[in-house]
Amino acid sequence: MNLYMLVLGGKPAGRFTEQHDVFFGIANELKDLVPQMNEFWPELADRMHIDSWRKVTRVGNFQVDVIEKVADSVPHDVNLFFVNLGGYKPNDMEEYHYKILVVAQDLAEASKVAKESTFYKHYESSHIDDKYGIDVDDIYPIEDMLPASFKESYQLVFRIAEDSFEDLLEVGYLKISKLLAT
């Protein structure tokens, strides 16, 4: 099984612009996630698309593995965090976002790593939500973002990686119908 990170997009009824959200799921293949994606964003069920996705196997110096959940599992001393940084450009009405994954011991360490990113240093008013005392839009442990069915069946395991491999980020409009046809 693999952990996947997807940016989903679509235009819900009554909206004037396309909306986006991040979805995390566990499956053998990307197309196996479609039912859970529809449950995640029911307003766009069968009308959404994927703007980008990645199979999450490597974050920084850590290999990320998905294993079946066991009752007597030992808690890990690090966690995988999703961090959504926001920032602005002069004379531009858009808020730009940079989404990163960080393996860290806690929220404070994950926030510190995020603040070291090039995005954070080069955008005006780049920020992380105030409730953490710094400026990040959103920061969550991935295990909190997974649908309940995944959390009940699987757990993430982290180990130091022995190579410099990085996950491939697939970017571009992917229709769900095309994904299901593969």
C-alpha positions as a printed NumPy array, in Angstrom:
array([[  0.   ,   0.   ,   0.   ],
       [  1.09 ,   3.549,  -0.678],
       [  0.407,   6.945,   0.848],
       [ -0.781,   9.471,  -1.738],
       [ -1.053,  13.263,  -1.559],
       [ -3.416,  14.878,  -4.085],
       [ -4.524,  18.418,  -4.86 ],
       [ -8.144,  18.145,  -5.963],
       [ -9.937,  20.845,  -7.916],
       [-13.377,  21.699,  -9.202],
       [-16.061,  24.357,  -9.175],
       [-18.8  ,  23.684,  -6.608],
       [-22.302,  24.94 ,  -7.343],
       [-22.673,  28.643,  -6.596],
       [-18.924,  29.395,  -6.861],
       [-17.322,  31.663,  -9.463],
       [-13.823,  30.212,  -9.442],
       [-12.295,  26.791,  -9.183],
       [-11.676,  25.642,  -5.601],
       [ -8.894,  23.352,  -4.357],
       [ -8.196,  21.123,  -1.398],
       [ -5.574,  18.578,  -0.385],
       [ -6.498,  14.924,   0.046],
       [ -4.395,  12.148,   1.577],
       [ -5.216,   8.49 ,   1.08 ],
       [ -3.762,   5.003,   1.145],
       [ -4.152,   2.595,  -1.785],
       [ -2.303,   0.258,  -4.104],
       [ -2.924,   2.578,  -7.055],
       [ -4.063,   6.177,  -7.427],
       [ -7.346,   5.2  ,  -9.128],
       [ -8.313,   3.102,  -6.089],
       [ -8.779,   6.376,  -4.148],
       [-11.677,   7.725,  -6.258],
       [-14.491,   6.527,  -3.925],
       [-12.761,   8.095,  -0.906],
       [-12.127,  11.315,  -2.859],
       [-15.869,  11.546,  -3.593],
       [-16.652,  11.   ,   0.107],
       [-14.05 ,  13.629,   1.059],
       [-15.616,  16.315,  -1.168],
       [-19.225,  15.277,  -1.792],
       [-20.163,  18.634,  -3.38 ],
       [-17.833,  17.712,  -6.253],
       [-18.426,  13.953,  -6.338],
       [-17.854,  12.714,  -9.887],
       [-17.117,  16.309, -11.026],
       [-13.648,  16.932,  -9.584],
       [-10.238,  16.575, -11.147],
       [ -6.693,  16.133,  -9.864],
       [ -4.33 ,  19.092, -10.335],
       [ -1.269,  17.388,  -8.883],
       [ -0.368,  14.281,  -6.956],
       [  2.502,  12.359,  -5.494],
       [  3.093,   8.942,  -4.062],
       [  4.697,   9.737,  -0.704],
       [  7.601,   7.389,  -0.113],
       [ 10.32 ,   9.835,   0.831],
       [ 10.297,  13.059,   2.852],
       [ 13.629,  14.673,   3.612],
       [ 15.935,  12.038,   5.054],
       [ 13.09 ,   9.642,   5.853],
       [ 11.593,   6.694,   4.024],
       [  7.803,   6.626,   4.56 ],
       [  6.183,   3.188,   4.589],
       [  2.56 ,   2.16 ,   5.012],
       [  1.924,  -1.009,   7.003],
       [ -1.155,  -2.741,   8.324],
       [ -2.096,  -1.413,  11.738],
       [ -1.267,  -3.67 ,  14.645],
       [ -2.819,  -3.4  ,  18.104],
       [  0.487,  -3.287,  19.966],
       [  2.308,  -0.875,  17.658],
       [  5.08 ,   1.186,  19.183],
       [  4.56 ,   4.957,  18.807],
       [  7.137,   6.603,  16.579],
       [  9.253,   9.501,  17.752],
       [  8.598,  11.507,  14.578],
       [  5.475,  12.293,  12.57 ],
       [  4.681,  13.347,   9.031],
       [  3.211,  16.859,   8.809],
       [  1.452,  18.678,   5.978],
       [  2.355,  22.374,   5.918],
       [  0.526,  24.903,   3.738],
       [  2.434,  28.173,   3.5  ],
       [  0.722,  31.276,   2.146],
       [  2.289,  34.375,   0.625],
       [  1.666,  37.377,  -1.586],
       [  3.256,  39.278,  -4.471],
       [  3.119,  43.08 ,  -4.775],
       [  0.148,  44.361,  -6.811],
       [ -1.311,  40.868,  -7.151],
       [ -4.675,  39.968,  -5.594],
       [ -3.836,  36.266,  -5.358],
       [ -2.614,  34.465,  -2.27 ],
       [ -0.041,  31.889,  -3.384],
       [  0.483,  28.648,  -1.532],
       [  3.368,  26.271,  -1.14 ],
       [  2.544,  22.837,   0.18 ],
       [  5.267,  20.793,   1.799],
       [  5.596,  17.613,   3.814],
       [  7.902,  17.552,   6.809],
       [  8.977,  14.707,   9.079],
       [  9.479,  16.176,  12.541],
       [  9.03 ,  15.417,  16.231],
       [  6.24 ,  17.958,  16.76 ],
       [  4.404,  20.976,  15.328],
       [  7.053,  23.417,  16.532],
       [  9.847,  21.571,  14.715],
       [  7.717,  21.158,  11.556],
       [  6.955,  24.908,  11.586],
       [ 10.639,  25.738,  11.999],
       [ 11.548,  23.594,   8.965],
       [  8.77 ,  25.24 ,   6.919],
       [ 10.043,  28.708,   7.786],
       [ 13.422,  27.74 ,   6.294],
       [ 11.87 ,  27.132,   2.849],
       [ 12.694,  29.378,  -0.103],
       [  8.987,  30.195,  -0.487],
       [  8.733,  31.511,   3.061],
       [ 11.781,  33.727,   2.616],
       [ 10.832,  35.176,  -0.798],
       [  7.124,  35.98 ,  -0.623],
       [  5.724,  39.084,   1.021],
       [  3.808,  38.427,   4.194],
       [  4.431,  34.697,   3.921],
       [  2.705,  33.249,   6.916],
       [  1.763,  30.307,   9.075],
       [ -1.423,  30.437,  11.173],
       [ -1.229,  32.58 ,  14.34 ],
       [ -2.295,  29.813,  16.699],
       [  1.208,  28.355,  16.49 ],
       [  2.86 ,  31.714,  17.154],
       [  4.349,  31.881,  13.662],
       [  2.945,  32.412,  10.184],
       [  1.7  ,  29.206,   8.447],
       [ -1.749,  28.889,   6.83 ],
       [ -2.266,  25.258,   7.823],
       [ -0.248,  22.546,   9.528],
       [ -1.526,  19.093,  10.396],
       [ -0.156,  15.667,  11.207],
       [ -0.953,  13.518,   8.148],
       [ -2.5  ,  10.835,  10.338],
       [ -5.145,  13.416,  11.383],
       [ -5.925,  14.159,   7.715],
       [ -6.484,  10.563,   6.633],
       [-10.077,   9.322,   6.311],
       [-11.138,   7.153,   9.27 ],
       [-11.162,   3.944,   7.203],
       [ -7.455,   4.38 ,   6.454],
       [ -6.538,   5.256,  10.042],
       [ -8.296,   2.136,  11.308],
       [ -6.435,  -0.178,   8.916],
       [ -2.995,   1.317,   8.342],
       [ -0.176,   3.164,  10.048],
       [  2.81 ,   5.108,   8.801],
       [  6.333,   4.019,   9.67 ],
       [  9.431,   6.193,   9.266],
       [ 13.024,   5.102,   8.884],
       [ 16.196,   6.909,   7.905],
       [ 16.686,   6.645,   4.139],
       [ 19.952,   5.391,   2.74 ],
       [ 19.774,   7.152,  -0.638],
       [ 18.926,  10.59 ,  -2.002],
       [ 15.783,   9.54 ,  -3.893],
       [ 12.959,  12.099,  -4.055],
       [  9.311,  11.454,  -4.88 ],
       [  8.105,  12.472,  -8.322],
       [  5.485,  15.226,  -8.249],
       [  2.938,  14.738, -11.028],
       [  1.559,  18.131, -12.059],
       [ -1.229,  18.89 , -14.521],
       [ -4.947,  18.488, -15.019],
       [ -6.008,  14.843, -14.682],
       [ -9.663,  13.998, -15.278],
       [-10.998,  11.293, -12.98 ],
       [-12.593,   9.517, -15.987],
       [ -9.177,   9.28 , -17.65 ],
       [ -7.642,   7.968, -14.416],
       [-10.319,   5.271, -14.132],
       [ -9.777,   4.24 , -17.766],
       [ -6.182,   3.183, -17.07 ]])
